[in-house]
PDB file of C-alpha atoms and ligand atoms in Angstrom:
ATOM      1  CA  MET A 271     -58.594 -34.118  39.649  1.00 92.00           C
ATOM      2  CA  THR A 272     -56.946 -35.834  36.677  1.00 95.00           C
ATOM      3  CA  ILE A 273     -56.780 -33.954  33.394  1.00 98.00           C
ATOM      4  CA  LYS A 274     -59.298 -36.370  31.866  1.00 97.00           C
ATOM      5  CA  GLU A 275     -61.790 -35.717  34.687  1.00 98.00           C
ATOM      6  CA  TYR A 276     -61.212 -31.971  34.547  1.00 98.00           C
ATOM      7  CA  VAL A 277     -61.721 -31.831  30.757  1.00 98.00           C
ATOM      8  CA  LYS A 278     -64.881 -33.947  30.972  1.00 97.00           C
ATOM      9  CA  ALA A 279     -66.416 -31.699  33.645  1.00 98.00           C
ATOM     10  CA  ARG A 280     -65.433 -28.475  31.853  1.00 98.00           C
ATOM     11  CA  LYS A 281     -66.930 -29.775  28.591  1.00 98.00           C
ATOM     12  CA  VAL A 282     -70.324 -30.210  30.285  1.00 98.00           C
ATOM     13  CA  GLU A 283     -70.206 -26.544  31.375  1.00 97.00           C
ATOM     14  CA  LEU A 284     -69.094 -25.400  27.916  1.00 97.00           C
ATOM     15  CA  LYS A 285     -71.836 -27.391  26.211  1.00 97.00           C
ATOM     16  CA  ASN A 286     -74.448 -25.639  28.373  1.00 97.00           C
ATOM     17  CA  GLU A 287     -72.930 -22.227  27.695  1.00 96.00           C
ATOM     18  CA  ILE A 288     -72.918 -22.893  23.947  1.00 96.00           C
ATOM     19  CA  ALA A 289     -76.508 -24.168  24.018  1.00 96.00           C
ATOM     20  CA  SER A 290     -77.590 -20.910  25.678  1.00 95.00           C
ATOM     21  CA  LEU A 291     -76.236 -18.763  22.800  1.00 95.00           C
ATOM     22  CA  LYS A 292     -78.886 -17.140  20.608  1.00 93.00           C
ATOM     23  CA  GLU A 293     -77.145 -18.255  17.415  1.00 93.00           C
ATOM     24  CA  PRO A 294     -75.014 -21.334  16.699  1.00 93.00           C
ATOM     25  CA  LEU A 295     -71.237 -21.074  16.882  1.00 96.00           C
ATOM     26  CA  ASN A 296     -69.616 -21.551  13.453  1.00 98.00           C
ATOM     27  CA  PHE A 297     -66.055 -22.811  13.228  1.00 98.00           C
ATOM     28  CA  VAL A 298     -63.921 -23.604  10.165  1.00 98.00           C
ATOM     29  CA  ILE A 299     -60.726 -25.668  10.049  1.00 98.00           C
ATOM     30  CA  VAL A 300     -58.522 -25.153   6.994  1.00 98.00           C
ATOM     31  CA  GLN A 301     -56.433 -28.209   6.162  1.00 98.00           C
ATOM     32  CA  LEU A 302     -53.586 -28.392   3.659  1.00 97.00           C
ATOM     33  CA  ASN A 303     -51.302 -31.088   5.018  1.00 94.00           C
ATOM     34  CA  GLU A 304     -52.317 -34.740   4.922  1.00 92.00           C
ATOM     35  CA  ASP A 305     -49.829 -36.113   7.480  1.00 91.00           C
ATOM     36  CA  GLU A 306     -51.132 -38.490  10.146  1.00 88.00           C
ATOM     37  CA  ALA A 307     -50.532 -36.050  13.032  1.00 87.00           C
ATOM     38  CA  SER A 308     -52.471 -33.211  11.337  1.00 92.00           C
ATOM     39  CA  LYS A 309     -55.307 -35.597  10.446  1.00 94.00           C
ATOM     40  CA  ALA A 310     -55.481 -36.845  14.054  1.00 92.00           C
ATOM     41  CA  TYR A 311     -55.533 -33.266  15.456  1.00 93.00           C
ATOM     42  CA  ILE A 312     -58.291 -32.266  13.028  1.00 96.00           C
ATOM     43  CA  ARG A 313     -60.363 -35.368  13.865  1.00 96.00           C
ATOM     44  CA  GLY A 314     -60.073 -34.421  17.545  1.00 95.00           C
ATOM     45  CA  LYS A 315     -61.154 -30.825  16.932  1.00 97.00           C
ATOM     46  CA  LEU A 316     -64.152 -31.899  14.814  1.00 97.00           C
ATOM     47  CA  LYS A 317     -65.159 -34.451  17.465  1.00 97.00           C
ATOM     48  CA  ASP A 318     -64.934 -31.858  20.268  1.00 97.00           C
ATOM     49  CA  SER A 319     -66.989 -29.402  18.201  1.00 98.00           C
ATOM     50  CA  GLU A 320     -69.720 -31.954  17.573  1.00 98.00           C
ATOM     51  CA  GLU A 321     -69.802 -32.967  21.236  1.00 97.00           C
ATOM     52  CA  LEU A 322     -70.199 -29.334  22.336  1.00 98.00           C
ATOM     53  CA  GLY A 323     -72.828 -28.357  19.738  1.00 97.00           C
ATOM     54  CA  ILE A 324     -70.477 -26.208  17.626  1.00 97.00           C
ATOM     55  CA  LYS A 325     -71.059 -26.156  13.851  1.00 98.00           C
ATOM     56  CA  ALA A 326     -67.638 -27.102  12.487  1.00 98.00           C
ATOM     57  CA  ARG A 327     -66.665 -27.327   8.826  1.00 97.00           C
ATOM     58  CA  LEU A 328     -63.478 -28.681   7.286  1.00 98.00           C
ATOM     59  CA  LEU A 329     -62.120 -26.700   4.325  1.00 98.00           C
ATOM     60  CA  LYS A 330     -59.670 -29.055   2.663  1.00 97.00           C
ATOM     61  CA  LEU A 331     -57.233 -27.495   0.201  1.00 98.00           C
ATOM     62  CA  PRO A 332     -54.675 -29.386  -1.911  1.00 97.00           C
ATOM     63  CA  VAL A 333     -51.159 -29.782  -0.432  1.00 97.00           C
ATOM     64  CA  SER A 334     -49.928 -27.944  -3.560  1.00 97.00           C
ATOM     65  CA  THR A 335     -51.956 -24.784  -2.757  1.00 98.00           C
ATOM     66  CA  SER A 336     -49.825 -21.666  -3.239  1.00 98.00           C
ATOM     67  CA  GLN A 337     -49.425 -19.056  -0.527  1.00 98.00           C
ATOM     68  CA  GLU A 338     -51.378 -16.564  -2.619  1.00 98.00           C
ATOM     69  CA  GLU A 339     -54.305 -19.005  -2.997  1.00 98.00           C
ATOM     70  CA  LEU A 340     -54.311 -19.732   0.734  1.00 98.00           C
ATOM     71  CA  LEU A 341     -54.243 -16.010   1.578  1.00 98.00           C
ATOM     72  CA  LYS A 342     -57.281 -15.540  -0.714  1.00 98.00           C
ATOM     73  CA  GLU A 343     -59.186 -18.262   1.179  1.00 98.00           C
ATOM     74  CA  ILE A 344     -58.190 -16.667   4.488  1.00 98.00           C
ATOM     75  CA  ASP A 345     -59.429 -13.292   3.263  1.00 98.00           C
ATOM     76  CA  LYS A 346     -62.779 -14.875   2.325  1.00 98.00           C
ATOM     77  CA  LEU A 347     -63.094 -16.425   5.789  1.00 98.00           C
ATOM     78  CA  ASN A 348     -62.110 -13.116   7.439  1.00 98.00           C
ATOM     79  CA  HIS A 349     -65.012 -11.424   5.642  1.00 98.00           C
ATOM     80  CA  ASP A 350     -67.568 -14.252   5.858  1.00 98.00           C
ATOM     81  CA  LYS A 351     -70.111 -13.105   8.450  1.00 97.00           C
ATOM     82  CA  SER A 352     -71.363 -16.667   8.930  1.00 97.00           C
ATOM     83  CA  VAL A 353     -67.936 -17.736  10.290  1.00 98.00           C
ATOM     84  CA  ASP A 354     -67.237 -16.893  13.944  1.00 97.00           C
ATOM     85  CA  GLY A 355     -63.708 -18.234  14.039  1.00 98.00           C
ATOM     86  CA  PHE A 356     -61.268 -20.371  12.080  1.00 98.00           C
ATOM     87  CA  ILE A 357     -57.844 -21.976  12.206  1.00 98.00           C
ATOM     88  CA  VAL A 358     -55.337 -23.052   9.600  1.00 98.00           C
ATOM     89  CA  GLN A 359     -53.958 -26.392  10.781  1.00 97.00           C
ATOM     90  CA  MET A 360     -50.180 -26.235  11.212  1.00 94.00           C
ATOM     91  CA  PRO A 361     -47.635 -27.300  10.036  1.00 93.00           C
ATOM     92  CA  LEU A 362     -48.042 -25.978   6.506  1.00 96.00           C
ATOM     93  CA  PRO A 363     -46.506 -27.251   3.264  1.00 96.00           C
ATOM     94  CA  LYS A 364     -43.012 -25.943   2.467  1.00 96.00           C
ATOM     95  CA  GLN A 365     -44.142 -23.352  -0.112  1.00 97.00           C
ATOM     96  CA  ILE A 366     -46.115 -21.451   2.561  1.00 98.00           C
ATOM     97  CA  ASP A 367     -44.681 -19.159   5.229  1.00 98.00           C
ATOM     98  CA  GLU A 368     -46.393 -19.870   8.552  1.00 96.00           C
ATOM     99  CA  GLU A 369     -45.758 -16.411  10.023  1.00 96.00           C
ATOM    100  CA  THR A 370     -47.399 -14.716   6.997  1.00 98.00           C
ATOM    101  CA  VAL A 371     -50.437 -16.968   7.425  1.00 98.00           C
ATOM    102  CA  LYS A 372     -50.690 -16.272  11.168  1.00 97.00           C
ATOM    103  CA  LEU A 373     -50.666 -12.521  10.458  1.00 97.00           C
ATOM    104  CA  ALA A 374     -53.269 -12.828   7.656  1.00 98.00           C
ATOM    105  CA  ILE A 375     -55.948 -14.283   9.939  1.00 98.00           C
ATOM    106  CA  SER A 376     -58.115 -11.512  11.386  1.00 98.00           C
ATOM    107  CA  PRO A 377     -57.372 -11.159  15.130  1.00 97.00           C
ATOM    108  CA  ASP A 378     -61.171 -11.142  15.646  1.00 97.00           C
ATOM    109  CA  LYS A 379     -61.478 -14.684  14.239  1.00 98.00           C
ATOM    110  CA  ASP A 380     -58.131 -16.092  15.335  1.00 98.00           C
ATOM    111  CA  VAL A 381     -59.196 -19.054  17.509  1.00 97.00           C
ATOM    112  CA  ASP A 382     -55.586 -20.263  17.793  1.00 97.00           C
ATOM    113  CA  GLY A 383     -54.560 -16.935  19.342  1.00 97.00           C
ATOM    114  CA  PHE A 384     -51.428 -16.735  17.177  1.00 95.00           C
ATOM    115  CA  HIS A 385     -51.908 -13.157  15.854  1.00 95.00           C
ATOM    116  CA  PRO A 386     -49.970 -10.578  17.898  1.00 93.00           C
ATOM    117  CA  LEU A 387     -53.135  -8.427  18.122  1.00 96.00           C
ATOM    118  CA  SER A 388     -55.389 -11.328  19.116  1.00 95.00           C
ATOM    119  CA  LYS A 389     -57.142 -10.893  22.459  1.00 93.00           C
ATOM    120  CA  LEU A 390     -56.879 -14.660  22.927  1.00 97.00           C
ATOM    121  CA  ASN A 391     -53.821 -16.619  24.040  1.00 97.00           C
ATOM    122  CA  PRO A 392     -52.387 -19.607  22.160  1.00 97.00           C
ATOM    123  CA  CYS A 393     -54.311 -22.717  23.225  1.00 97.00           C
ATOM    124  CA  THR A 394     -51.525 -24.844  24.757  1.00 98.00           C
ATOM    125  CA  PRO A 395     -50.256 -22.293  27.307  1.00 98.00           C
ATOM    126  CA  GLN A 396     -53.801 -21.054  28.008  1.00 98.00           C
ATOM    127  CA  GLY A 397     -55.046 -24.616  28.557  1.00 98.00           C
ATOM    128  CA  ILE A 398     -52.142 -25.301  30.932  1.00 98.00           C
ATOM    129  CA  MET A 399     -52.791 -22.113  32.953  1.00 98.00           C
ATOM    130  CA  ASN A 400     -56.493 -22.936  33.267  1.00 98.00           C
ATOM    131  CA  TYR A 401     -55.633 -26.396  34.624  1.00 98.00           C
ATOM    132  CA  LEU A 402     -52.970 -25.116  37.056  1.00 98.00           C
ATOM    133  CA  LYS A 403     -55.472 -22.617  38.443  1.00 98.00           C
ATOM    134  CA  HIS A 404     -58.175 -25.266  38.680  1.00 97.00           C
ATOM    135  CA  GLU A 405     -55.776 -27.439  40.700  1.00 98.00           C
ATOM    136  CA  ASN A 406     -55.016 -24.435  42.955  1.00 98.00           C
ATOM    137  CA  VAL A 407     -51.318 -24.556  42.104  1.00 98.00           C
ATOM    138  CA  GLN A 408     -49.688 -21.602  43.878  1.00 98.00           C
ATOM    139  CA  LEU A 409     -48.104 -19.317  41.287  1.00 98.00           C
ATOM    140  CA  LEU A 410     -47.398 -15.976  42.960  1.00 98.00           C
ATOM    141  CA  GLY A 411     -43.692 -15.649  43.770  1.00 98.00           C
ATOM    142  CA  LYS A 412     -42.989 -19.273  42.745  1.00 98.00           C
ATOM    143  CA  ASN A 413     -40.048 -20.371  40.580  1.00 98.00           C
ATOM    144  CA  ALA A 414     -41.317 -21.381  37.151  1.00 99.00           C
ATOM    145  CA  VAL A 415     -38.988 -22.876  34.553  1.00 99.00           C
ATOM    146  CA  VAL A 416     -40.084 -23.167  30.922  1.00 99.00           C
ATOM    147  CA  ILE A 417     -37.896 -25.316  28.659  1.00 98.00           C
ATOM    148  CA  GLY A 418     -38.400 -24.400  25.006  1.00 98.00           C
ATOM    149  CA  ARG A 419     -38.905 -20.941  23.514  1.00 98.00           C
ATOM    150  CA  SER A 420     -41.167 -21.450  20.496  1.00 95.00           C
ATOM    151  CA  ASN A 421     -43.692 -18.779  19.554  1.00 93.00           C
ATOM    152  CA  ILE A 422     -46.640 -21.126  20.070  1.00 93.00           C
ATOM    153  CA  VAL A 423     -45.684 -22.735  23.409  1.00 97.00           C
ATOM    154  CA  GLY A 424     -42.538 -21.642  25.286  1.00 98.00           C
ATOM    155  CA  LYS A 425     -42.709 -17.867  24.877  1.00 97.00           C
ATOM    156  CA  PRO A 426     -46.460 -17.394  25.480  1.00 97.00           C
ATOM    157  CA  MET A 427     -46.242 -19.859  28.414  1.00 98.00           C
ATOM    158  CA  ALA A 428     -43.504 -17.746  30.005  1.00 98.00           C
ATOM    159  CA  LYS A 429     -45.604 -14.608  29.472  1.00 98.00           C
ATOM    160  CA  LEU A 430     -48.684 -16.112  31.139  1.00 98.00           C
ATOM    161  CA  LEU A 431     -46.653 -17.380  34.129  1.00 98.00           C
ATOM    162  CA  LEU A 432     -45.057 -13.944  34.490  1.00 98.00           C
ATOM    163  CA  LYS A 433     -48.512 -12.361  34.453  1.00 98.00           C
ATOM    164  CA  GLU A 434     -49.322 -14.530  37.486  1.00 98.00           C
ATOM    165  CA  SER A 435     -46.176 -13.156  39.215  1.00 98.00           C
ATOM    166  CA  CYS A 436     -44.056 -16.309  38.944  1.00 98.00           C
ATOM    167  CA  ASN A 437     -40.263 -15.890  38.802  1.00 98.00           C
ATOM    168  CA  VAL A 438     -39.883 -17.134  35.237  1.00 98.00           C
ATOM    169  CA  THR A 439     -36.769 -18.649  33.662  1.00 98.00           C
ATOM    170  CA  VAL A 440     -36.785 -19.751  30.024  1.00 98.00           C
ATOM    171  CA  LEU A 441     -34.260 -22.431  29.007  1.00 98.00           C
ATOM    172  CA  HIS A 442     -33.467 -23.689  25.506  1.00 98.00           C
ATOM    173  CA  SER A 443     -31.062 -25.721  23.412  1.00 98.00           C
ATOM    174  CA  LYS A 444     -28.114 -23.484  24.282  1.00 98.00           C
ATOM    175  CA  THR A 445     -28.587 -23.971  28.052  1.00 98.00           C
ATOM    176  CA  SER A 446     -25.815 -26.082  29.611  1.00 98.00           C
ATOM    177  CA  PHE A 447     -26.653 -29.281  31.505  1.00 98.00           C
ATOM    178  CA  GLU A 448     -25.249 -27.785  34.724  1.00 98.00           C
ATOM    179  CA  ASP A 449     -27.468 -24.703  34.480  1.00 98.00           C
ATOM    180  CA  MET A 450     -30.540 -26.761  33.580  1.00 98.00           C
ATOM    181  CA  TYR A 451     -29.881 -29.020  36.589  1.00 98.00           C
ATOM    182  CA  ARG A 452     -29.556 -26.026  38.913  1.00 98.00           C
ATOM    183  CA  TYR A 453     -32.722 -24.309  37.662  1.00 98.00           C
ATOM    184  CA  LEU A 454     -34.757 -27.513  37.772  1.00 98.00           C
ATOM    185  CA  GLU A 455     -33.798 -28.505  41.308  1.00 98.00           C
ATOM    186  CA  ASN A 456     -35.070 -25.108  42.527  1.00 98.00           C
ATOM    187  CA  ALA A 457     -38.213 -25.057  40.404  1.00 98.00           C
ATOM    188  CA  ASP A 458     -41.764 -25.124  41.743  1.00 98.00           C
ATOM    189  CA  ILE A 459     -43.406 -25.317  38.307  1.00 98.00           C
ATOM    190  CA  VAL A 460     -41.707 -26.787  35.228  1.00 98.00           C
ATOM    191  CA  VAL A 461     -43.141 -26.687  31.712  1.00 99.00           C
ATOM    192  CA  VAL A 462     -41.207 -28.749  29.179  1.00 98.00           C
ATOM    193  CA  ALA A 463     -41.880 -28.153  25.464  1.00 98.00           C
ATOM    194  CA  ILE A 464     -38.882 -29.469  23.555  1.00 98.00           C
ATOM    195  CA  GLY A 465     -40.030 -32.393  21.396  1.00 97.00           C
ATOM    196  CA  LYS A 466     -37.361 -34.903  22.535  1.00 98.00           C
ATOM    197  CA  GLN A 467     -38.622 -38.124  24.027  1.00 98.00           C
ATOM    198  CA  HIS A 468     -37.861 -38.448  27.777  1.00 98.00           C
ATOM    199  CA  PHE A 469     -35.155 -35.789  27.543  1.00 98.00           C
ATOM    200  CA  ILE A 470     -35.836 -34.795  31.154  1.00 98.00           C
ATOM    201  CA  GLY A 471     -34.802 -38.059  32.793  1.00 94.00           C
ATOM    202  CA  ASP A 472     -33.333 -39.381  36.028  1.00 94.00           C
ATOM    203  CA  LYS A 473     -30.270 -37.178  35.688  1.00 96.00           C
ATOM    204  CA  PHE A 474     -32.368 -34.241  36.943  1.00 98.00           C
ATOM    205  CA  LYS A 475     -33.715 -33.782  40.505  1.00 98.00           C
ATOM    206  CA  PHE A 476     -36.970 -32.070  41.450  1.00 98.00           C
ATOM    207  CA  LYS A 477     -38.585 -30.821  44.669  1.00 98.00           C
ATOM    208  CA  GLU A 478     -41.223 -33.303  45.854  1.00 98.00           C
ATOM    209  CA  SER A 479     -43.697 -30.386  45.788  1.00 98.00           C
ATOM    210  CA  ALA A 480     -42.906 -29.566  42.141  1.00 98.00           C
ATOM    211  CA  VAL A 481     -45.521 -29.462  39.370  1.00 98.00           C
ATOM    212  CA  LEU A 482     -44.263 -30.874  36.058  1.00 98.00           C
ATOM    213  CA  VAL A 483     -46.155 -30.063  32.862  1.00 98.00           C
ATOM    214  CA  ASP A 484     -45.101 -32.194  29.912  1.00 98.00           C
ATOM    215  CA  VAL A 485     -46.030 -30.610  26.580  1.00 98.00           C
ATOM    216  CA  GLY A 486     -43.904 -32.871  24.399  1.00 97.00           C
ATOM    217  CA  ILE A 487     -45.501 -35.223  21.898  1.00 96.00           C
ATOM    218  CA  ASN A 488     -43.079 -37.778  20.519  1.00 96.00           C
ATOM    219  CA  ARG A 489     -44.391 -40.625  18.392  1.00 92.00           C
ATOM    220  CA  ASP A 490     -42.865 -44.064  17.920  1.00 93.00           C
ATOM    221  CA  GLU A 491     -44.161 -47.574  17.149  1.00 94.00           C
ATOM    222  CA  ASN A 492     -45.349 -47.901  20.785  1.00 94.00           C
ATOM    223  CA  GLY A 493     -47.441 -44.726  20.721  1.00 93.00           C
ATOM    224  CA  LEU A 494     -47.040 -41.243  22.195  1.00 95.00           C
ATOM    225  CA  HIS A 495     -44.386 -40.209  24.716  1.00 98.00           C
ATOM    226  CA  GLY A 496     -43.611 -36.990  26.534  1.00 98.00           C
ATOM    227  CA  ASP A 497     -40.404 -35.033  27.023  1.00 98.00           C
ATOM    228  CA  ILE A 498     -40.230 -36.092  30.697  1.00 98.00           C
ATOM    229  CA  VAL A 499     -39.671 -39.629  31.982  1.00 98.00           C
ATOM    230  CA  PRO A 500     -43.018 -40.683  33.550  1.00 97.00           C
ATOM    231  CA  ASP A 501     -43.719 -41.170  37.280  1.00 96.00           C
ATOM    232  CA  ARG A 502     -41.288 -38.719  38.832  1.00 97.00           C
ATOM    233  CA  LYS A 503     -41.722 -38.248  42.616  1.00 97.00           C
ATOM    234  CA  VAL A 504     -43.441 -34.851  42.466  1.00 98.00           C
ATOM    235  CA  ALA A 505     -46.803 -33.302  43.439  1.00 98.00           C
ATOM    236  CA  ILE A 506     -48.242 -33.272  39.902  1.00 98.00           C
ATOM    237  CA  GLN A 507     -46.870 -34.625  36.610  1.00 98.00           C
ATOM    238  CA  THR A 508     -49.113 -34.366  33.561  1.00 98.00           C
ATOM    239  CA  PRO A 509     -49.244 -37.617  31.559  1.00 98.00           C
ATOM    240  CA  VAL A 510     -48.599 -38.176  27.842  1.00 97.00           C
ATOM    241  CA  PRO A 511     -50.949 -39.115  26.245  1.00 96.00           C
ATOM    242  CA  GLY A 512     -54.029 -37.820  28.099  1.00 96.00           C
ATOM    243  CA  GLY A 513     -52.403 -34.613  29.337  1.00 98.00           C
ATOM    244  CA  VAL A 514     -51.578 -31.282  27.719  1.00 98.00           C
ATOM    245  CA  GLY A 515     -53.045 -32.429  24.372  1.00 96.00           C
ATOM    246  CA  LEU A 516     -56.500 -32.588  25.989  1.00 97.00           C
ATOM    247  CA  LEU A 517     -55.995 -29.201  27.676  1.00 98.00           C
ATOM    248  CA  THR A 518     -55.043 -27.673  24.319  1.00 97.00           C
ATOM    249  CA  ARG A 519     -58.152 -29.067  22.637  1.00 97.00           C
ATOM    250  CA  LEU A 520     -60.316 -27.739  25.447  1.00 98.00           C
ATOM    251  CA  ALA A 521     -58.723 -24.277  25.269  1.00 98.00           C
ATOM    252  CA  LEU A 522     -59.467 -24.130  21.538  1.00 98.00           C
ATOM    253  CA  MET A 523     -63.178 -24.634  22.220  1.00 98.00           C
ATOM    254  CA  GLU A 524     -63.011 -22.058  25.041  1.00 98.00           C
ATOM    255  CA  ASN A 525     -61.313 -19.551  22.716  1.00 97.00           C
ATOM    256  CA  LEU A 526     -64.077 -20.050  20.152  1.00 97.00           C
ATOM    257  CA  LEU A 527     -66.730 -19.294  22.752  1.00 96.00           C
ATOM    258  CA  LYS A 528     -64.782 -16.216  23.887  1.00 96.00           C
ATOM    259  CA  ILE A 529     -64.914 -14.888  20.289  1.00 95.00           C
ATOM    260  CA  LYS A 530     -68.692 -15.127  20.304  1.00 87.00           C
ATOM    261  CA  ARG A 531     -69.096 -13.922  23.897  1.00 81.00           C
ATOM    262  CA  PRO A 532     -65.977 -11.965  24.879  1.00 71.00           C
TER     263      PRO A 532
HETATM  264  P1  LIG B1123     -40.266 -26.213  18.511  1.00 82.92           P
HETATM  265  O1  LIG B1123     -40.811 -25.022  17.803  1.00 82.92           O
HETATM  266  O2  LIG B1123     -39.494 -27.231  17.778  1.00 82.92           O
HETATM  267  O3  LIG B1123     -39.378 -25.669  19.730  1.00 82.92           O
HETATM  268  C1  LIG B1123     -38.650 -26.544  20.526  1.00 82.92           C
HETATM  269  C2  LIG B1123     -37.898 -25.755  21.582  1.00 82.92           C
HETATM  270  O4  LIG B1123     -37.169 -26.690  22.357  1.00 82.92           O
HETATM  271  C3  LIG B1123     -36.898 -24.753  21.000  1.00 82.92           C
HETATM  272  O5  LIG B1123     -37.019 -23.513  21.675  1.00 82.92           O
HETATM  273  C4  LIG B1123     -35.544 -25.400  21.279  1.00 82.92           C
HETATM  274  O6  LIG B1123     -34.510 -24.496  21.614  1.00 82.92           O
HETATM  275  C5  LIG B1123     -35.860 -26.232  22.508  1.00 82.92           C
HETATM  276  N1  LIG B1123     -34.924 -27.356  22.606  1.00 82.92           N
HETATM  277  C6  LIG B1123     -34.608 -28.266  21.650  1.00 82.92           C
HETATM  278  N2  LIG B1123     -33.703 -29.136  22.127  1.00 82.92           N
HETATM  279  C7  LIG B1123     -33.433 -28.752  23.389  1.00 82.92           C
HETATM  280  C8  LIG B1123     -32.569 -29.233  24.385  1.00 82.92           C
HETATM  281  N3  LIG B1123     -31.774 -30.285  24.169  1.00 82.92           N
HETATM  282  N4  LIG B1123     -32.555 -28.609  25.586  1.00 82.92           N
HETATM  283  C9  LIG B1123     -33.335 -27.535  25.808  1.00 82.92           C
HETATM  284  N5  LIG B1123     -34.179 -27.023  24.908  1.00 82.92           N
HETATM  285  C10 LIG B1123     -34.209 -27.624  23.702  1.00 82.92           C
HETATM  286  O7  LIG B1123     -41.431 -27.007  19.236  1.00 82.92           O
HETATM  287  P2  LIG B1123     -42.863 -26.578  19.848  1.00 82.92           P
HETATM  288  O8  LIG B1123     -43.791 -26.270  18.744  1.00 82.92           O
HETATM  289  O9  LIG B1123     -42.693 -25.607  20.960  1.00 82.92           O
HETATM  290  O10 LIG B1123     -43.280 -27.992  20.467  1.00 82.92           O
HETATM  291  C11 LIG B1123     -42.510 -28.629  21.446  1.00 82.92           C
HETATM  292  C12 LIG B1123     -43.095 -30.010  21.710  1.00 82.92           C
HETATM  293  O11 LIG B1123     -44.408 -29.844  22.203  1.00 82.92           O
HETATM  294  C13 LIG B1123     -43.233 -30.904  20.485  1.00 82.92           C
HETATM  295  O12 LIG B1123     -43.060 -32.249  20.900  1.00 82.92           O
HETATM  296  C14 LIG B1123     -44.662 -30.687  20.041  1.00 82.92           C
HETATM  297  O13 LIG B1123     -45.178 -31.803  19.337  1.00 82.92           O
HETATM  298  C15 LIG B1123     -45.330 -30.550  21.365  1.00 82.92           C
HETATM  299  N6  LIG B1123     -46.576 -29.801  21.353  1.00 82.92           N
HETATM  300  C16 LIG B1123     -47.614 -30.355  22.017  1.00 82.92           C
HETATM  301  C17 LIG B1123     -48.820 -29.689  22.090  1.00 82.92           C
HETATM  302  C18 LIG B1123     -49.938 -30.301  22.849  1.00 82.92           C
HETATM  303  O14 LIG B1123     -51.057 -29.897  22.679  1.00 82.92           O
HETATM  304  N7  LIG B1123     -49.664 -31.272  23.712  1.00 82.92           N
HETATM  305  C19 LIG B1123     -48.972 -28.437  21.474  1.00 82.92           C
HETATM  306  C20 LIG B1123     -47.876 -27.878  20.806  1.00 82.92           C
HETATM  307  C21 LIG B1123     -46.670 -28.572  20.770  1.00 82.92           C
HETATM  308  P3  LIG B1123     -33.895 -23.430  20.546  1.00 82.92           P
HETATM  309  O15 LIG B1123     -34.891 -22.338  20.483  1.00 82.92           O
HETATM  310  O16 LIG B1123     -32.610 -23.034  21.192  1.00 82.92           O
HETATM  311  O17 LIG B1123     -33.722 -24.172  19.255  1.00 82.92           O
END
């Protein structure tokens, strides 16, 4: 099933589950930045919420908001009984420390799953795992390579793959070309989250049975591009656009429902 088909089918199930709740699901998105990418992500999240019958509200704060003011707003949302879950759209303006903000959000309302005590996983890796399982990708004992070690994608992705008993290798900017080549040619599952357009190109070889998950989002005048050159000869390669971005959006809605009905 393509990612688009999978997301469409899963949304129908989610919509029914949400409709069966006794009370509506209330979601708040806090926005500070006004960049095009943040605006597009927020539009997507509001659209998904509306489609699924979730009551979503946008709390727009000025780009000049101080960290102290933002922490006050977060505290209000943490204590507001009418709010089931909320997110602060990243990235944040320079004057605000993202890690402090992630830790200020109550783990009980942390839809993004960024807080170390949150019972939920960050949406991108969780969305990818859900899709791999749906596609019956064999994980146990398989060689999984994650390229990128950020706190929101690479590291939690590696943790989730390890939980499924994959043999996990995490590569990063200090990995040599020779080592990357060697790990990739032996990989069964590859997750690339670097942020460099088509970095994984023809110079690398893959097993024909490999599953390639492209997390990268790179924008230019022609649109969005992934970190992997498209149409490699493998079993599955997730497209960009129409790939991991959709899985991430879906996982956010699933996380919100999990808060209400753990
Ligand atoms: P990030 O915080 O910038 O981390 C990038 C990682 O890539 C770092 O660990 C870095 O290594 C590694 N890296 C950079 N250059 C490399 C190279 N030449 N070879 C190997 N590794 C290299 O980025 P992120 O937040 O994880 O996001 C990564 C990409 O995914 C971005 O394009 C972002 O837009 C996209 N993304 C997409 C979604 C989605 O829903 N589709 C969600 C989140 C992110 P070091 O640690 O050594 O510096």
